[in-house]
Coordinates of C-alpha atoms in Angstrom, one line a residue:
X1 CA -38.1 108.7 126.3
X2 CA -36.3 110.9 123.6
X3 CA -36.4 110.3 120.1
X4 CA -32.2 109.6 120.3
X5 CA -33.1 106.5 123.2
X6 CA -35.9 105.3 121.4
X7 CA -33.4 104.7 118.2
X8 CA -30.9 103.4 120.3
X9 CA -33.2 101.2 122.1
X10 CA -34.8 99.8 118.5
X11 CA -31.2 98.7 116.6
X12 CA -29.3 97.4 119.9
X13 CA -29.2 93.7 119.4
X14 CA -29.2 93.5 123.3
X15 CA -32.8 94.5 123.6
X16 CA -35.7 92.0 124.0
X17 CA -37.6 93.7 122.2
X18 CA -35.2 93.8 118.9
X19 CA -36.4 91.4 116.6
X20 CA -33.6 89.5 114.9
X21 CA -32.7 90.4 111.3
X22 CA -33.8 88.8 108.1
X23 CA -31.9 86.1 107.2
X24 CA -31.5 86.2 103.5
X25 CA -30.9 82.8 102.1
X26 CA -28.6 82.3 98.5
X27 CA -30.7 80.4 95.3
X28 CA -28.6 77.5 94.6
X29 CA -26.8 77.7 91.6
X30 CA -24.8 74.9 89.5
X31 CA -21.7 75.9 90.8
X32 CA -22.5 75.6 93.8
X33 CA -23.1 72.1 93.3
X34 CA -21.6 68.4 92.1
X35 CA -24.1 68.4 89.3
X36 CA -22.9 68.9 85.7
X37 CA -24.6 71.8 83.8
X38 CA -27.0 70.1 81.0
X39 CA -25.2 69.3 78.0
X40 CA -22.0 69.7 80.3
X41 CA -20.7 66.0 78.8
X42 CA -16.8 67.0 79.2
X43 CA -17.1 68.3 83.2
X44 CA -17.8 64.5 84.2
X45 CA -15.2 63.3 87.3
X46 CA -16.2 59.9 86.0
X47 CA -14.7 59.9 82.3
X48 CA -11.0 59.9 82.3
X49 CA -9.4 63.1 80.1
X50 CA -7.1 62.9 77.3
X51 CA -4.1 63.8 80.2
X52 CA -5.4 61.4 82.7
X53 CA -4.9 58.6 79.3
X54 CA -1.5 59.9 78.2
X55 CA -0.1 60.2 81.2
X56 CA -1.2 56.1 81.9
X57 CA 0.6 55.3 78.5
X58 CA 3.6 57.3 79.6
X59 CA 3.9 55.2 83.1
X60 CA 3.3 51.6 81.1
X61 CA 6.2 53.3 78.3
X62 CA 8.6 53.9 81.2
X63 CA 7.7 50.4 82.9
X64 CA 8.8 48.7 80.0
X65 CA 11.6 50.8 79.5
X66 CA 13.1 50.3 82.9
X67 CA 15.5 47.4 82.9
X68 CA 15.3 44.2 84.7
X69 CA 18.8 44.8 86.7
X70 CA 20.9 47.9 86.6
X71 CA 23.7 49.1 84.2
X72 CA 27.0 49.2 84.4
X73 CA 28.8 52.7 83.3
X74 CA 29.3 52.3 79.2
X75 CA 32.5 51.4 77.7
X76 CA 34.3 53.5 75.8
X77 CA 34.2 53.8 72.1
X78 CA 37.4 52.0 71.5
X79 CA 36.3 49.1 74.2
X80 CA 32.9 49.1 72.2
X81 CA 35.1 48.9 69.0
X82 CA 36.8 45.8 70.2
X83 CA 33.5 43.8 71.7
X84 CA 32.5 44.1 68.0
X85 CA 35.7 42.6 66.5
X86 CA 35.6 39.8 69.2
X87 CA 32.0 39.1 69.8
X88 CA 32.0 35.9 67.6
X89 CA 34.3 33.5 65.5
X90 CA 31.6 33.8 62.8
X91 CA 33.4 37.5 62.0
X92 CA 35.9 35.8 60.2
X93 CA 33.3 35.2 57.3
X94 CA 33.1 39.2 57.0
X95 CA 35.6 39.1 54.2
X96 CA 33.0 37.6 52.2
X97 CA 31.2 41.1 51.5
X98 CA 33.5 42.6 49.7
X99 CA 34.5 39.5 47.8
X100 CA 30.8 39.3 46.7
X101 CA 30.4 42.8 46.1
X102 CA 33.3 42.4 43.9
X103 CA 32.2 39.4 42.0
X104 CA 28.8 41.1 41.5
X105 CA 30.0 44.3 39.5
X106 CA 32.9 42.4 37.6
X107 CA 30.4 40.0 36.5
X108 CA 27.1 42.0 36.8
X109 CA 27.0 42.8 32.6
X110 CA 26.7 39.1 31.3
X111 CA 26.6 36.3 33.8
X112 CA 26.2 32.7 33.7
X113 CA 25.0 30.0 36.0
X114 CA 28.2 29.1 37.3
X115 CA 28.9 32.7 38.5
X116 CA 25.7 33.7 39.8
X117 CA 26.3 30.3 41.9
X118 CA 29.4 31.9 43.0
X119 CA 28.3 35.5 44.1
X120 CA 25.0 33.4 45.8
X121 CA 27.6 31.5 47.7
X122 CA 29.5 34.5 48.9
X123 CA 26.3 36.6 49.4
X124 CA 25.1 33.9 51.3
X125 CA 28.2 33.3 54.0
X126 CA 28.5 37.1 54.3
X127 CA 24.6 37.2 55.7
X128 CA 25.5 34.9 58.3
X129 CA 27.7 37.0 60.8
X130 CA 25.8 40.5 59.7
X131 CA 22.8 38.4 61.3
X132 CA 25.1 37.9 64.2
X133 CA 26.0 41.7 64.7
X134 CA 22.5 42.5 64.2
X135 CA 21.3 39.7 67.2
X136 CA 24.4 41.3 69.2
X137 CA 23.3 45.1 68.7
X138 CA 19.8 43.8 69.4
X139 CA 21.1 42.4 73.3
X140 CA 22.7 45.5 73.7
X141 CA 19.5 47.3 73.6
X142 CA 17.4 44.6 75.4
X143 CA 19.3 44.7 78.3
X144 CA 18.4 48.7 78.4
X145 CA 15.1 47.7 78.8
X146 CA 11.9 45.1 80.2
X147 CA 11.5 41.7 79.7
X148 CA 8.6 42.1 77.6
X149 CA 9.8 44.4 74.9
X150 CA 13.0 42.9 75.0
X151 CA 11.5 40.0 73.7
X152 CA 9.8 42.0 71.1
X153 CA 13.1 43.9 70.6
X154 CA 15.0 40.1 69.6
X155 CA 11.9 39.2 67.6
X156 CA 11.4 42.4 65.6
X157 CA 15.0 42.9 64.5
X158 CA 15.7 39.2 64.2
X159 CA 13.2 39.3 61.3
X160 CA 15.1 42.7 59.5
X161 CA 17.1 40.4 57.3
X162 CA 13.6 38.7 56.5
X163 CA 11.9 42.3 55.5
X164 CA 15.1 43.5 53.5
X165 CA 14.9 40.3 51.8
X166 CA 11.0 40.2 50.8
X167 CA 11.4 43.7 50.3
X168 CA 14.1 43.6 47.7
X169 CA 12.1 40.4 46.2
X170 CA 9.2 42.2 45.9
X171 CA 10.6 45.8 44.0
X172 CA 12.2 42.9 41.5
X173 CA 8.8 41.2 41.3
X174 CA 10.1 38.0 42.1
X175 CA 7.0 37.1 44.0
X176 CA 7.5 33.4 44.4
X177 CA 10.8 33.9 46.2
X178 CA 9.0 36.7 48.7
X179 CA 5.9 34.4 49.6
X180 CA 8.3 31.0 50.0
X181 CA 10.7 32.5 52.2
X182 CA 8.3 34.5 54.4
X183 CA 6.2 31.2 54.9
X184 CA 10.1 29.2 55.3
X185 CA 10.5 32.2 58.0
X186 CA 7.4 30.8 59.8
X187 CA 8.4 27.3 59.4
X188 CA 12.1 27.7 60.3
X189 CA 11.2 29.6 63.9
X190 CA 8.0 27.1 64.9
X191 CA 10.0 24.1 64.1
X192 CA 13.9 23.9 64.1
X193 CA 14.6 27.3 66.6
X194 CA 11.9 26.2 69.2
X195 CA 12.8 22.3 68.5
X196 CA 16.4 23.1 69.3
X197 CA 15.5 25.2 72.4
X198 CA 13.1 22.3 73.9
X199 CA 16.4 20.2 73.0
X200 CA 18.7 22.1 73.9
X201 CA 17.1 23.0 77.7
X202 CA 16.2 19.2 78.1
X203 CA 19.8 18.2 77.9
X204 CA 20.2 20.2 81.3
X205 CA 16.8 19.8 82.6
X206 CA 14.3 17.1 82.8
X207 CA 11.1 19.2 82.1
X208 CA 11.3 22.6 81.9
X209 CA 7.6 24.9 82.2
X210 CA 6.6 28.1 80.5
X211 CA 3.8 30.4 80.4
X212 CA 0.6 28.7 78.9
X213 CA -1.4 31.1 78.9
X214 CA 0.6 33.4 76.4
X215 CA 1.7 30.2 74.4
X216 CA -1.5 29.0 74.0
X217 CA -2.5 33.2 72.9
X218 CA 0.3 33.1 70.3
X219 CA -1.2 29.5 69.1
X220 CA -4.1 31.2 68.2
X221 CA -3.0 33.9 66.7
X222 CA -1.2 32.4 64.4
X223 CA -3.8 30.0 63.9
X224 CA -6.2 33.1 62.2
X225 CA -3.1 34.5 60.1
X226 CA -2.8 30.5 58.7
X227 CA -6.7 30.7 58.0
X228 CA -6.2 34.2 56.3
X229 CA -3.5 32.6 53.9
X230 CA -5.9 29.4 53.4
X231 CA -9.1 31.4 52.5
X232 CA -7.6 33.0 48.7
X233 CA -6.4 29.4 48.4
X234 CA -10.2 27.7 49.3
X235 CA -11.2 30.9 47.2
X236 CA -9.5 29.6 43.9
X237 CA -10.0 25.9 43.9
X238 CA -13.8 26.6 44.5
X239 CA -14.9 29.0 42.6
X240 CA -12.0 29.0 40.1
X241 CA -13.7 26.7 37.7
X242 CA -16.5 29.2 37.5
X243 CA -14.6 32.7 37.6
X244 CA -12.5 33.4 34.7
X245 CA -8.7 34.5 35.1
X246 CA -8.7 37.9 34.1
X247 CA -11.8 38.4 36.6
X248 CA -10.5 35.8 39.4
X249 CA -7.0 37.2 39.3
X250 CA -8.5 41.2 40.5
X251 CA -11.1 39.8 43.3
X252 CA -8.1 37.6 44.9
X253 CA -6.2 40.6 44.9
X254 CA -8.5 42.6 46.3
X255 CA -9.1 39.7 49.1
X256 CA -5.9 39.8 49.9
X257 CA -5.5 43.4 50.2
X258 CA -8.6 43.5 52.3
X259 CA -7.4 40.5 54.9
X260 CA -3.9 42.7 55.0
X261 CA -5.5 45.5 56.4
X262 CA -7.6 43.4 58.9
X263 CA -4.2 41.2 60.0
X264 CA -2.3 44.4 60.6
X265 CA -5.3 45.5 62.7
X266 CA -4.6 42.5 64.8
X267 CA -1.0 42.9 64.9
X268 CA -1.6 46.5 66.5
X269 CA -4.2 45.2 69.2
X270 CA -1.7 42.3 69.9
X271 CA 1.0 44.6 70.5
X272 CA -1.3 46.9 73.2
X273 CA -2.6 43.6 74.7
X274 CA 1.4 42.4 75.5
X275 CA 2.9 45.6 76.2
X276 CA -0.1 47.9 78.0
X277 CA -3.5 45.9 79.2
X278 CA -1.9 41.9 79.6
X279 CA 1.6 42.9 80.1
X280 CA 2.1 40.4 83.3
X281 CA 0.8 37.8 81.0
X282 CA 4.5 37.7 79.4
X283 CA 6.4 37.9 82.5
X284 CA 8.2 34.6 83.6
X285 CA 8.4 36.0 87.4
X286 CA 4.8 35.6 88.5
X287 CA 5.4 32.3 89.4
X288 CA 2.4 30.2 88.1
X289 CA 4.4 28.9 85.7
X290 CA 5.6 24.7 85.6
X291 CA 8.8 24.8 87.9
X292 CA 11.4 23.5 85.5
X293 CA 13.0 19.9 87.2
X294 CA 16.5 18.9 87.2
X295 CA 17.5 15.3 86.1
X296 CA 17.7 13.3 89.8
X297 CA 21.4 12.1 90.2
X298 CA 22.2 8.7 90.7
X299 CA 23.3 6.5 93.6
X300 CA 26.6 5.0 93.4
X301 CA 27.0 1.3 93.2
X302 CA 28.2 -1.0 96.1
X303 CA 32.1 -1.1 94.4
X304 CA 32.1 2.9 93.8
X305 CA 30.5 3.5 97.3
X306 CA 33.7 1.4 98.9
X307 CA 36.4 2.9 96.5
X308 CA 34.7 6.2 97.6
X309 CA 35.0 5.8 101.2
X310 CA 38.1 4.1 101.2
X311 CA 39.3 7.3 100.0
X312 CA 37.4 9.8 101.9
X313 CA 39.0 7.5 104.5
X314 CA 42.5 7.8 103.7
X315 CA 42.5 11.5 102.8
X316 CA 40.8 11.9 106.8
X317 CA 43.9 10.0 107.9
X318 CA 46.5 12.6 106.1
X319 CA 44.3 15.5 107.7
X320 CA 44.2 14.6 111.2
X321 CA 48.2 13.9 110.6
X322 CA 48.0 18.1 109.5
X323 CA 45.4 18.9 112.4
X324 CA 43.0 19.5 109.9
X325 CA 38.9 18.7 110.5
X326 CA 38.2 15.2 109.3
X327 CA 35.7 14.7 106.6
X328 CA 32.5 12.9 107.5
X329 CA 31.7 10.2 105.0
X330 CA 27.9 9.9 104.5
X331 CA 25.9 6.6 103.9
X332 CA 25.8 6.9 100.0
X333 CA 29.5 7.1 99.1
X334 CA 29.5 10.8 100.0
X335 CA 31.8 13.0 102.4
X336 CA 30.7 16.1 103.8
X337 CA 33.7 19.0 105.2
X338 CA 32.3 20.2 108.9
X339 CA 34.7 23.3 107.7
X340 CA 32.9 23.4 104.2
X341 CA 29.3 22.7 105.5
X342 CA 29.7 26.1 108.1
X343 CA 31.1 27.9 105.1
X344 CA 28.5 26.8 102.8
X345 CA 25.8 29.2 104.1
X346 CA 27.8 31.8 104.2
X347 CA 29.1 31.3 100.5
X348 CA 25.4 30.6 100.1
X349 CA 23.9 33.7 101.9
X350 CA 25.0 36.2 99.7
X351 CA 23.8 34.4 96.6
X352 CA 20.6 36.7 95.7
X353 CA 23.0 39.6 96.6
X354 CA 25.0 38.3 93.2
X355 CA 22.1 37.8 90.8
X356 CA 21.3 41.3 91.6
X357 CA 24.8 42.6 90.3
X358 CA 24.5 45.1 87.6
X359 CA 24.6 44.2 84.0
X360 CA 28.1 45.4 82.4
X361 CA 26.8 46.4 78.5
X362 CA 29.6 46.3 76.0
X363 CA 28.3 49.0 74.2
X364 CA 27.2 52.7 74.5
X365 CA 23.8 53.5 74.0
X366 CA 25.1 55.5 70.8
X367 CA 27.4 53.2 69.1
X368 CA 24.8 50.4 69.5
X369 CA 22.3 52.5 67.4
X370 CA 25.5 53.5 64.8
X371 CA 26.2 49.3 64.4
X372 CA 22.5 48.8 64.0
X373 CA 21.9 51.4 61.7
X374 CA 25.6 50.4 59.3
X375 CA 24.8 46.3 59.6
X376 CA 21.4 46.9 58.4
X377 CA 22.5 49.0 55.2
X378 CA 25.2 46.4 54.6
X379 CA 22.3 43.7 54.4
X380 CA 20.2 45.7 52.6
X381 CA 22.7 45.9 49.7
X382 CA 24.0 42.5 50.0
X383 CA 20.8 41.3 49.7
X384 CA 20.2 42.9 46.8
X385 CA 23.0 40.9 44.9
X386 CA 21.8 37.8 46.7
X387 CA 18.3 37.8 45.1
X388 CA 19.5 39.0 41.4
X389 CA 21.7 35.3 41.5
X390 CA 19.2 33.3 42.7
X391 CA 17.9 32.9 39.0
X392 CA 21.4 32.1 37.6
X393 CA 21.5 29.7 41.1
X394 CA 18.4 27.7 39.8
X395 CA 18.7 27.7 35.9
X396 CA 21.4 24.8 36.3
X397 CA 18.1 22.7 37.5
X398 CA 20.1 21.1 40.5
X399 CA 18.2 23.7 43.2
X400 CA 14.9 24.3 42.7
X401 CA 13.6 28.5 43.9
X402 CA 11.3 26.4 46.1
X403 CA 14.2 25.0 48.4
X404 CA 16.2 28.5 48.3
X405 CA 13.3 30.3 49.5
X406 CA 11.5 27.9 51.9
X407 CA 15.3 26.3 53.5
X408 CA 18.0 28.2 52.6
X409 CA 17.1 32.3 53.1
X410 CA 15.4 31.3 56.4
X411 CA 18.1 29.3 58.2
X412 CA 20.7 32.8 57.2
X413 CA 17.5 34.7 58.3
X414 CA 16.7 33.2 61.2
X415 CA 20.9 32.6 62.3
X416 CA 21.0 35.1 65.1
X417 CA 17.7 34.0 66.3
X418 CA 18.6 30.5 66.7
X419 CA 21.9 31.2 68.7
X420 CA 19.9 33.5 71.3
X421 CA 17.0 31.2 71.9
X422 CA 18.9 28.2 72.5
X423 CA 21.2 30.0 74.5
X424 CA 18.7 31.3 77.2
X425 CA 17.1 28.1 77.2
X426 CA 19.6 26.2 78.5
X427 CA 19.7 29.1 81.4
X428 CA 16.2 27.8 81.8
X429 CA 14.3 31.0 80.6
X430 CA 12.2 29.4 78.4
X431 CA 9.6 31.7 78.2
X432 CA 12.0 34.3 76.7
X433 CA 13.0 31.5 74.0
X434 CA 9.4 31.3 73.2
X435 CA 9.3 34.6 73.0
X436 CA 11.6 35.4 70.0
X437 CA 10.5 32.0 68.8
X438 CA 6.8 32.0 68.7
X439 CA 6.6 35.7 69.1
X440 CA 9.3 36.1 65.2
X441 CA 6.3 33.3 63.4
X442 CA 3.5 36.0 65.3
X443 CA 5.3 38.9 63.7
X444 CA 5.9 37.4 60.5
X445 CA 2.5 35.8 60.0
X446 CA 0.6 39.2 60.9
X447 CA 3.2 42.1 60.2
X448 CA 5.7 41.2 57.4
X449 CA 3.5 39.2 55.0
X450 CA 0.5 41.7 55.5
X451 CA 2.8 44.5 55.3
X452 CA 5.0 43.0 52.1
X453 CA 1.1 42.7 50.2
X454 CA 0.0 46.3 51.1
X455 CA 3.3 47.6 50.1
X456 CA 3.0 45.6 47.1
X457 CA -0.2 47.3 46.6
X458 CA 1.7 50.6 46.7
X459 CA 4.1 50.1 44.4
X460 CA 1.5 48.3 41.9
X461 CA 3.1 44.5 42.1
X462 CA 0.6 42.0 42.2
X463 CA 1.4 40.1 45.6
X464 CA -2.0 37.9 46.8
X465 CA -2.2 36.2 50.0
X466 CA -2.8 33.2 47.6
X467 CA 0.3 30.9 48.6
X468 CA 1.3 28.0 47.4
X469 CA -1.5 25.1 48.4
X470 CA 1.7 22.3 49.3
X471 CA 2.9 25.1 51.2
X472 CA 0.0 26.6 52.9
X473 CA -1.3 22.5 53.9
X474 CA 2.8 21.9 55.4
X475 CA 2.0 25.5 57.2
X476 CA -0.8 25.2 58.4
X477 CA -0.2 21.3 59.9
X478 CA 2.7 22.8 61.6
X479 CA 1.3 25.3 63.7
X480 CA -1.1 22.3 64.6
X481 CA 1.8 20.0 65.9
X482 CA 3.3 23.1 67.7
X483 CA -0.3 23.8 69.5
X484 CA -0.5 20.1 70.6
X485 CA 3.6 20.7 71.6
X486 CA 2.8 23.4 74.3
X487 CA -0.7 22.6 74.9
X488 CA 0.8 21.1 78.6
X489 CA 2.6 23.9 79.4
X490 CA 6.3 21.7 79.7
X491 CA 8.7 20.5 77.4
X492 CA 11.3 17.7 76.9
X493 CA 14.4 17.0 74.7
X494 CA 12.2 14.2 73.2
X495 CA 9.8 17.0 72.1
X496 CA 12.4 19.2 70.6
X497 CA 14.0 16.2 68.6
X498 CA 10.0 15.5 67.1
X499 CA 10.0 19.0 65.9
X500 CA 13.4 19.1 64.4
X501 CA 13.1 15.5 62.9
X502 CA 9.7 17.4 61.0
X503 CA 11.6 20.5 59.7
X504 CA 14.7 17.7 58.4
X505 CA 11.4 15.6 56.8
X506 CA 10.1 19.1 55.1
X507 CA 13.0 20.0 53.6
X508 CA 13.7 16.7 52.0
X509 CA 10.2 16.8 50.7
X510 CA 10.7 20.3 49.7
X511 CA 14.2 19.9 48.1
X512 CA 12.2 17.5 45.4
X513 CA 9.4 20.0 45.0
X514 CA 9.2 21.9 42.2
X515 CA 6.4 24.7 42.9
X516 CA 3.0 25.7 41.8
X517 CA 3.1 29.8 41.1
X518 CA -0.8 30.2 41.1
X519 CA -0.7 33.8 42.3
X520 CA 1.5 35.0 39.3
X521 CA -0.6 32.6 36.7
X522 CA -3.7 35.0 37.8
X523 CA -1.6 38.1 38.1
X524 CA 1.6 39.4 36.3
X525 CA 3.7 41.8 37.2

């Protein structure tokens, strides 16, 4: 064999006497593989990245963005123009502003108690419909968006006239005004708005149910921001006799400035628990809620049963005269229409194809934010003028500061608040009317009067969670009767009239009160 066959012979894989070739096998490596490098902490599948996180929030943003039933095309600016003018008869009293602005720099040099009564008056009435523009600008943009932040929408901006008030207050260190009307905020929406909704939806329905579970959430949250305004309270009258003033009057302060912080630290976890984690908590259309009852109707006597058929009788008679179909008279007093019964199902077939119709808005997305923007300036200064009268108001002794802040500055407040809740509780959407009821006292108790004390801290005015004790007691008592209220879950007209008949007894009581100013004995401005 030559040397040429022999190599042949050795590298044909054909050959039996070839061996096979060394198979070379690869080291694993860690990229080869589903296990992280040590140390490797950020290469985990398991942990979720910052994306992966923004781009949940974006979805949840976008959920509650998306409206409950679609839009109309927007009017124009000039229809938009006249939906303002028309949108209530309360308009009328916009020729109050000017009037008071007038009153206010003729008499603003030197002013006595019978014209600061005067420009309080006209202040006053011109509040009301700018509350009313603001409620109508705040529909405008709920019905752009979810049920849920709707009802934050109406409860936020219901309370503007609130902030601009306290705010105002505050800068002019008139702190028993800003901690009397914040606390007749609270009372105001807890007991007259959600009495008059109960009242108002029991006149239609017998019992109507909401969601307990989110009432009975809200109960306790306001429950802790009562306890934060009864602890510098306990604070004082138990170790007051022991700590002197000027050493008391810095550690309530700094108490208060603490419990701020920690409320507004709720405020911001309750806010990601009802619009992100618990967000199907708030929403009426799960259906676990009470199924609100209509009143049963009556049977007709013996005499209106035989009038009724006599009738039904005659009127058959006339139509079989025409060649109409006769009516069939039922056993109570009833007639039913063969012609009307087969049309009934087809008037009523297309029924859920009407509730789906779109929502006509009344104004562009643009103008709404233009009247919300101009209302809320126009408050802001006529505001101001309000709270410079309100000492000239109480110097003729006839109206104590206690009444104007705890009755008087809430109901103009709260105005547009109570006209939308009882207004979609008689449509038997109770759960919203809670929802700007409950969910304004919530925003209130744990935004406004934490936020009012740390901006108060800011500006160096001595604002203390230290309210008055009558007033903290009658606060605290009430968000006790409202927790008993909606403990069950339904509501009547009889417990609507209990809570309204408390808010009439307050304000009696609180008419005759003349204040205890403990915060500003410790502390002055």
């Amino acid at each position: 064999m030559s040397t040429t066959e022999l190599i042949n012979r050795k590298t044909s894989p054909s050959s039996p006497d070839a061996s096979p070739p060394p198979i070379h096998q690869e080291k694993p490596s860690f990229e080869s593989t589903n296990h992280p490098k040590p140390g490797d902490s950020e290469a985990s599948p398991s942990r979720p990245t910052i994306a992966v996180a923004l781009r949940r929030v974006l979805e949840v943003v976008q959920t509650n963005m998306k409206p409950e039933r679609e839009l109309g095309t927007p009017p124009s600016a000039w229809q938009g123009l006249r939906a303002i003018i028309t949108m209530s008869y309360l308009n009328i009293l916009l020729i109050c502003i000017p009037v008071s602005w007038a009153l206010h720099f003729v008499w603003q040099n030197n002013t006595t108690s019978t014209q600061d009564t005067i420009i309080f008056v006209f202040s006053f009435l011109s509040i009301v419909p700018l509350a009313k523009l603001l409620a109508f600008s705040t529909d405008e943009l709920s019905c752009r968006v979810g049920q849920t932040l709707a009802g934050l929408l109406n409860a936020t901006l219901g309370n503007a006239v609130e902030l601009i008030v306290s705010i105002i207050a505050l800068v002019k260190c008139e702190l028993q005004i800003v901690q009397s009307s914040l606390v007749g905020s609270i009372l105001s929406n807890l007991l007259l708005v959600l009495g008059m909704c109960f009242f108002a939806g029991g006149t239609k329905f017998s019992e109507q149910g909401f969601g307990v579970s989110a009432t009975q959430l809200n109960s306790s949250l306001l429950t802790v921001s009562v306890i934060a305004v009864l602890l510098p309270a306990a604070f004082h009258f138990s170790a007051g006799a022991v700590i002197v003033d000027s050493t008391e009057g810095p550690e309530i302060l700094a108490v208060s400035h603490g419990s701020a912080i920690i409320l507004l630290f709720i405020y911001l976890s309750y806010l990601v628990f009802q619009l992100f984690s618990h967000k199907n908590l708030y929403n009426d259309s799960t259906g676990a809620n009470f199924q609100s009852t209509a009143y049963p109707k009556h049977k007709p006597n013996r005499l209106t049963r035989r009038f009724v058929l006599h009738k039904k009788k005659k009127a058959s008679d006339e139509e079989k005269v025409d060649g109409q179909p006769t009516a069939i008279a039922t056993s109570d007093g009833e007639a039913t229409d063969p012609a009307a019964t087969s049309s009934e199902t087809h008037v009523n077939g297309p029924s859920t194809a009407e509730e789906e119709e779109e929502d006509q808005p009344l104004l562009s997305v643009s103008m709404t934010i233009a009247l919300l923007v101009f209302v809320t300036v126009i408050v802001a200064v006529t505001a101001e003028f309000l709270v410079d009268s309100i000492d000239g108001l109480t110097d003729t002794g006839h109206i104590s500061k206690e009444f104007v802040g705890l009755v008087l500055l809430p109901i103009v407040g709260n105005a547009a608040e109570h006209v939308t809740a009882v207004t979609v509780s008689v449509k038997d959407k109770l759960d919203l009317s809670l929802g700007v009821a409950v969910g304004s006292s919530i925003q209130i108790a744990l935004f406004v009067i934490p936020f009012v004390v740390v901006l108060g801290w800011i500006i160096g005015k001595p604002l203390t969670l230290l309210f008055d004790p009558y007033e903290s007691i009658v606060l605290f008592l009430s968000v006790l009767v409202v927790n008993y209220t909606v403990a069950d879950g339904k509501s009547n007209w009889l417990e609507g009239m209990i809570l309204m008949c408390l808010y009439l007894m307050l304000a009696v009581t609180f008419w005759y009160y003349p204040g205890v100013n403990i915060s500003q004995q410790l502390a002055q401005c």
